[in-house]
Coordinates of C-alpha atoms in Angstrom, one line a residue:
V1 CA 26.8 158.3 81.4
Q2 CA 28.7 161.2 81.0
Q3 CA 27.8 162.5 84.6
V4 CA 28.9 159.6 86.6
A5 CA 32.1 159.4 84.7
K6 CA 33.1 162.3 85.8
E7 CA 33.0 161.7 89.4
N8 CA 37.1 160.3 90.5
R9 CA 37.5 157.0 92.6
M10 CA 38.3 158.8 95.9
K11 CA 36.7 158.1 98.9
P12 CA 35.8 161.3 100.5
V13 CA 36.2 159.9 103.8
L14 CA 38.5 157.3 104.1
N15 CA 41.1 160.0 101.3
T16 CA 41.6 156.6 99.0
R17 CA 41.4 155.5 95.4
V18 CA 39.7 152.5 96.0
H19 CA 35.9 153.9 95.7
Q20 CA 34.6 150.6 93.6
R21 CA 31.2 151.3 92.2
C22 CA 29.8 149.4 88.8
L23 CA 26.9 150.9 86.6
L24 CA 23.7 148.8 85.8
Y25 CA 21.1 148.9 83.4
E26 CA 18.3 147.6 83.9
D27 CA 15.8 146.4 80.8
H28 CA 12.2 146.1 80.5
E29 CA 11.8 142.8 81.8
G30 CA 13.8 143.7 84.6
R31 CA 16.9 142.0 84.0
L32 CA 20.6 143.8 85.0
F33 CA 23.4 144.9 82.7
N34 CA 26.7 146.1 83.3
L35 CA 26.8 149.3 81.0
I36 CA 30.0 149.7 79.4
I37 CA 31.5 151.0 76.3
S38 CA 32.4 149.5 73.1
K39 CA 35.8 148.3 72.4
Y40 CA 37.1 151.6 70.2
H41 CA 36.7 154.0 73.3
V42 CA 38.8 151.9 75.1
G43 CA 42.2 152.2 73.1
P44 CA 44.5 153.2 74.5
A45 CA 43.7 151.2 77.7
S46 CA 46.2 148.2 77.4
Q47 CA 49.0 149.9 76.2
W48 CA 48.3 152.9 79.4
E49 CA 48.5 149.8 81.9
G50 CA 51.6 148.9 80.1
L51 CA 53.5 152.1 80.3
M52 CA 52.7 151.9 84.2
E53 CA 54.7 149.0 84.5
T54 CA 57.6 149.6 81.8
F55 CA 58.0 153.1 82.2
S56 CA 61.3 154.0 83.8
G57 CA 61.9 157.0 86.4
L58 CA 66.1 156.7 86.4
Q59 CA 65.5 157.4 81.9
A60 CA 63.2 160.3 81.9
M61 CA 65.1 161.7 84.7
M62 CA 68.4 161.1 82.5
A63 CA 66.8 162.4 79.4
L64 CA 65.3 165.4 81.7
V65 CA 69.0 167.4 82.9
V66 CA 70.6 166.4 79.5
L67 CA 68.2 168.2 76.9
T68 CA 68.4 171.1 79.9
R69 CA 72.0 171.4 77.5
S70 CA 69.9 172.9 75.1
L71 CA 68.3 175.6 76.7
S72 CA 71.0 177.6 76.9
C73 CA 71.1 178.6 73.4
A74 CA 67.6 180.4 73.7
F75 CA 69.6 183.1 75.8
E76 CA 72.2 183.2 72.9
D77 CA 71.5 185.8 70.4
Q78 CA 74.0 184.4 67.9
I79 CA 75.3 180.7 67.6
E80 CA 78.7 180.1 66.8
G81 CA 78.9 178.6 63.1
Q82 CA 75.0 179.5 62.9
T83 CA 74.5 176.0 62.9
F84 CA 72.1 174.7 65.7
R85 CA 69.8 171.3 64.6
P86 CA 68.4 168.1 66.5
A87 CA 71.4 165.3 65.7
Y88 CA 70.1 162.1 66.8
L89 CA 67.1 164.0 69.6
S90 CA 64.4 162.9 67.3
L91 CA 65.2 159.0 66.6
V92 CA 65.9 158.6 71.0
L93 CA 62.8 160.4 72.4
G94 CA 60.4 158.1 69.6
L95 CA 62.0 154.8 70.2
V96 CA 64.5 154.8 72.4
L97 CA 62.2 156.5 75.4
S98 CA 58.9 156.2 73.8
E99 CA 57.4 154.5 77.3
E100 CA 58.6 157.6 79.2
I101 CA 57.1 160.8 76.0
S102 CA 53.8 158.5 75.9
L103 CA 50.7 159.3 77.4
S104 CA 51.7 162.0 79.6
W105 CA 47.9 163.6 78.5
L106 CA 45.9 160.6 80.0
T107 CA 48.1 159.8 82.2
A108 CA 47.5 163.4 83.8
S109 CA 44.2 162.6 83.9
M110 CA 44.4 159.4 85.1
L111 CA 46.3 159.5 87.8
V112 CA 46.0 163.3 89.1
R113 CA 42.0 163.2 88.3
A114 CA 41.9 160.1 89.4
V115 CA 39.3 159.6 86.3
P116 CA 37.9 156.4 86.6
S117 CA 38.7 154.5 83.9
I118 CA 39.7 155.2 79.7
S119 CA 36.8 155.1 78.7
A120 CA 35.8 157.5 81.2
Y121 CA 38.4 159.7 80.1
S122 CA 37.2 159.3 76.2
L123 CA 33.2 160.8 77.4
T124 CA 34.8 163.4 79.2
S125 CA 37.9 164.4 77.0
K126 CA 37.9 165.8 73.5
V127 CA 42.1 164.8 73.2
G128 CA 41.6 161.0 72.6
S129 CA 45.1 161.0 70.8
D130 CA 48.9 161.5 72.2
W131 CA 49.0 164.8 70.4
L132 CA 51.7 166.0 72.8
R133 CA 53.9 163.5 72.0
K134 CA 53.4 163.8 67.9
V135 CA 53.7 167.5 67.9
M136 CA 57.1 167.4 70.2
V137 CA 58.7 164.6 67.1
L138 CA 57.4 166.7 64.7
C139 CA 59.1 169.8 65.7
L140 CA 62.4 168.1 66.1
T141 CA 61.5 166.5 62.2
L142 CA 60.9 169.4 60.9
A143 CA 63.5 171.3 62.4
G144 CA 66.0 168.8 60.5
A145 CA 64.7 170.3 57.2
A146 CA 64.8 173.4 58.1
S147 CA 67.3 176.2 58.3
G148 CA 68.5 179.6 60.0
E149 CA 66.8 180.3 62.9
T150 CA 63.7 178.7 61.7
Q151 CA 65.6 175.6 62.8
R152 CA 66.9 177.3 66.0
Y153 CA 63.0 178.0 66.9
M154 CA 62.0 174.9 65.6
T155 CA 64.5 172.6 67.7
L156 CA 64.3 174.5 71.0
V157 CA 60.2 173.9 70.6
G158 CA 60.8 170.8 70.6
V159 CA 63.7 170.2 73.2
F160 CA 60.7 172.3 75.4
L161 CA 57.8 170.0 75.0
A162 CA 60.1 166.6 75.9
I163 CA 60.6 168.8 78.5
I164 CA 57.2 169.4 80.0
I165 CA 55.8 165.6 78.6
L166 CA 58.3 164.1 80.7
L167 CA 57.9 166.3 84.0
A168 CA 53.9 165.7 83.6
N169 CA 54.9 162.0 83.6
L170 CA 56.8 162.1 87.2
G171 CA 54.8 164.5 88.5
S172 CA 51.4 162.5 87.5
R173 CA 53.4 159.0 89.3
S174 CA 54.9 161.1 92.0
W175 CA 51.3 162.2 92.7
Y176 CA 49.4 158.9 92.9
F177 CA 52.7 157.3 94.3
L178 CA 52.5 159.8 97.1
N179 CA 48.5 159.2 97.5
W180 CA 47.6 163.0 97.3
A181 CA 44.0 163.5 97.1
P182 CA 42.7 163.9 93.5
L183 CA 42.0 167.2 92.0
Q184 CA 38.5 168.2 92.4
Y185 CA 38.2 171.1 89.8
D186 CA 35.6 170.1 87.3
G187 CA 35.2 173.3 85.3
P188 CA 36.3 174.6 82.4
M189 CA 39.9 173.3 81.2
A190 CA 40.0 170.7 84.2
P191 CA 42.5 168.4 82.4
F192 CA 44.6 171.3 81.5
V193 CA 44.9 172.3 85.1
A194 CA 45.7 168.6 85.9
F195 CA 48.3 168.4 83.1
L196 CA 50.0 171.9 85.1
A197 CA 49.9 170.2 88.5
S198 CA 51.1 167.2 86.9
V199 CA 54.2 169.2 85.4
M200 CA 54.7 171.4 88.8
A201 CA 54.7 168.2 90.9
G202 CA 57.3 166.6 88.1
F203 CA 59.2 169.7 88.7
V204 CA 59.1 169.7 92.5
V205 CA 58.6 166.2 93.6
P206 CA 60.3 163.9 90.5
Y207 CA 62.4 161.2 92.8
M208 CA 58.3 159.8 93.7
G209 CA 57.6 159.2 90.6
H210 CA 59.7 155.9 90.4
R211 CA 57.8 152.8 91.1
E212 CA 60.4 151.8 94.2
I213 CA 58.6 154.3 95.9
E214 CA 55.8 151.9 97.1
A215 CA 58.1 150.1 98.5
G216 CA 58.8 152.7 101.1
G217 CA 60.9 152.4 103.5
K218 CA 65.2 151.8 103.2
R219 CA 64.2 150.3 99.9
A220 CA 62.9 153.4 98.6
L221 CA 65.3 156.0 100.1
E222 CA 68.1 153.6 98.4
S223 CA 66.5 153.9 95.3
V224 CA 66.3 158.1 95.5
L225 CA 69.6 158.5 96.5
T226 CA 70.7 155.6 93.8
T227 CA 68.8 157.4 90.7
A228 CA 70.2 160.9 92.6
V229 CA 74.1 159.8 91.9
V230 CA 73.4 158.5 88.8
V231 CA 71.5 161.3 87.2
A232 CA 74.1 163.6 88.6
A233 CA 76.8 161.9 86.1
V234 CA 74.7 161.4 83.3
F235 CA 74.6 165.7 83.7
I236 CA 78.4 166.1 84.4
L237 CA 79.3 163.6 81.1
S238 CA 76.5 165.1 79.1
D239 CA 79.2 168.9 79.5
Y240 CA 81.3 166.9 77.0
D241 CA 81.1 169.1 73.6
E242 CA 81.1 165.5 71.9
V243 CA 78.2 164.1 74.2
Q244 CA 76.1 166.8 73.0
K245 CA 77.4 166.7 69.6
F246 CA 75.3 163.6 69.3
I247 CA 71.8 165.1 70.5
V248 CA 71.4 168.7 69.2
V249 CA 74.0 169.8 66.9
G250 CA 74.8 173.6 68.1
S251 CA 74.6 173.2 71.6
E252 CA 78.0 172.6 72.5
T253 CA 79.2 176.6 71.4
C254 CA 76.5 177.9 74.1
N255 CA 77.4 179.0 77.7
Q256 CA 76.3 176.5 80.0
D257 CA 76.8 178.3 83.1
V258 CA 73.6 179.0 83.6
V259 CA 72.4 175.2 82.9
N260 CA 74.6 173.8 85.4
L261 CA 73.9 176.4 88.0
G262 CA 69.9 175.9 87.6
V263 CA 70.2 171.8 87.4
G264 CA 72.4 171.9 90.1
V265 CA 70.2 173.7 92.3
W266 CA 66.7 171.6 91.3
W267 CA 69.1 168.4 92.4
A268 CA 70.4 169.3 95.3
V269 CA 66.8 170.7 96.7
T270 CA 64.8 167.8 94.8
L271 CA 67.1 165.3 96.6
L272 CA 66.3 166.7 100.2
M273 CA 62.5 166.9 99.0
G274 CA 62.6 163.4 97.8
M275 CA 64.4 162.2 101.3
C276 CA 62.1 163.8 103.4
L277 CA 58.9 162.4 101.5
V278 CA 60.3 159.3 101.0
A279 CA 60.5 158.6 104.9
R280 CA 56.8 159.6 105.2
V281 CA 55.8 156.4 102.8
A282 CA 54.9 153.4 104.3
P283 CA 56.1 150.3 104.0
F284 CA 54.1 148.4 101.4
Q285 CA 51.8 145.8 103.1
P286 CA 50.8 143.0 100.5
F287 CA 47.0 141.4 101.4
P288 CA 45.4 138.2 99.9
E289 CA 42.4 138.9 97.9
E290 CA 39.2 137.9 98.0
E291 CA 38.4 134.2 96.6
E292 CA 35.4 135.6 94.4
A293 CA 35.7 139.4 93.9
L294 CA 32.1 141.1 94.0
L295 CA 33.5 143.5 91.1
E296 CA 36.5 143.3 89.0
E297 CA 38.6 146.1 86.8
D298 CA 37.5 147.1 83.5
H299 CA 39.0 149.9 81.8
A300 CA 35.0 149.0 79.3
S301 CA 33.1 150.5 82.4
P302 CA 32.6 154.2 82.9
V303 CA 33.0 154.0 86.5
G304 CA 35.8 151.7 86.8
Y305 CA 34.2 148.2 87.7
R306 CA 31.9 145.7 86.4
V307 CA 29.7 142.9 88.4
P308 CA 32.1 139.3 86.7
N309 CA 28.2 137.5 86.4
L310 CA 26.3 139.4 84.6
P311 CA 26.1 140.3 81.1
D312 CA 27.8 143.6 79.2
F313 CA 24.9 146.2 77.6
V314 CA 27.5 147.7 75.2
L315 CA 27.1 151.6 74.2
D316 CA 28.8 153.8 71.5
P317 CA 29.0 157.2 71.7
N318 CA 29.2 157.5 68.1
H319 CA 25.3 157.0 68.0
A320 CA 24.8 160.1 70.4
K321 CA 26.2 162.6 68.8
R322 CA 24.6 164.8 66.4
G323 CA 25.3 167.6 63.9
G324 CA 28.0 170.4 65.1
I325 CA 25.8 172.9 63.1
P326 CA 22.5 173.6 64.2
C327 CA 21.1 175.9 62.5
L328 CA 21.8 174.1 59.4
S329 CA 19.2 171.1 58.2
M330 CA 20.5 167.8 56.8
G331 CA 19.9 169.3 53.0
M332 CA 21.0 172.5 53.3
E333 CA 24.3 170.5 54.5
L334 CA 24.1 168.4 51.4
V335 CA 23.9 171.5 49.1
L336 CA 26.9 173.0 50.9
G337 CA 29.3 170.0 49.8
V338 CA 27.7 169.4 46.9
I339 CA 29.0 173.3 46.6
L340 CA 32.7 173.1 48.3
A341 CA 33.3 169.5 46.5
I342 CA 32.5 171.7 42.6
G343 CA 34.6 175.1 44.2
I344 CA 37.7 172.8 45.1
G345 CA 37.9 170.3 43.0
G346 CA 37.4 172.5 40.2
F347 CA 40.2 174.7 41.7
I348 CA 42.5 171.7 41.9
V349 CA 41.9 171.1 38.5
F350 CA 42.3 174.5 37.4
L351 CA 46.4 174.3 38.6
A352 CA 46.6 171.8 36.0
F353 CA 45.7 173.9 33.3
T354 CA 47.8 177.0 34.7
E355 CA 51.5 178.3 35.9
L356 CA 49.9 179.2 38.7
D357 CA 50.8 176.7 41.3
D358 CA 54.6 177.1 39.5
N359 CA 54.6 181.0 40.0
L360 CA 53.9 179.9 43.2
N361 CA 56.6 178.0 44.4
S362 CA 59.1 180.4 41.8
N363 CA 58.2 183.6 43.8
T364 CA 59.0 181.4 47.5
Q365 CA 62.3 180.6 46.1
L366 CA 63.2 183.9 45.6
T367 CA 61.9 185.5 48.4
A368 CA 64.2 182.8 50.4
I369 CA 67.7 183.7 48.1
T370 CA 66.6 187.4 48.6
D371 CA 66.3 186.6 53.1
V372 CA 69.7 184.2 52.6
F373 CA 71.5 187.8 51.1

């Protein structure tokens, strides 16, 4: 099951993403069942499908160019007033732009590697949660409580991660809408390679990551031009100090010349590339669906499709997992667990009758005060 889940959805001859297959199970009586994965391993399916509809390429690009204002402070040795912290950035990214920063790793696997379904991704990937978004929000949240250079570096890390996530989501959709062939690499760190490819595509052809590109023709060209004008206007507006203070306090004191130069060149080059590529996108031609489709799309299937008229045979991958320490028997692991419970639990109880933790906190505070002076 894991082997077929690694195969992408591309037909090798027609170079299209409609490689429809089903995975069946035959019991000892000759009955056929759809082999599917339990619903607990297809959790992000509805969320991911919703994000494909609600993702806004315009909002992603506006956020992208505004965030670059803060990167100028990475080249400053000393910031005026020694204040550089996120103001409402974590709130804006976490709530207002939640669709644009979510499931970037999963989207890269689904659209760049052409993984057949969410269940196939769950079987072949060890990354189950949206950890990139969580790390980014955590960095910006902790930066608000930190101080000094720690606050500055954590803010810059959070901003950099946000930019990477936005580029990856734009690039994955660009890859899909341009109908580029999926990556055939399936070796070590294949999901990371796909994510890196999506980031590069987002940096080079960000305007292709909008749903309007699928329409092709004049409608797609107008979308690219409109987006470019709005993004340029937002970037110019973000040069005002009050706007920067709302996003990241302290970025208004940094020199924006390098950022203006870099974003200006990037905006012009990507716009020209977008105009060239959109001319090659064929206008969308709707076609009627079959009255009774032989297969229907289902993310619970490791190959992406199931037979509608057959019952399901549900597998839970957790039941096939084995112990991670083959050199230890179950009895030895039980003994190890008892030792850990007594040792760690006893140490925590020991802290209640001593001043060890209080002395540690006092020494930490004293060291922090000494560093300040």
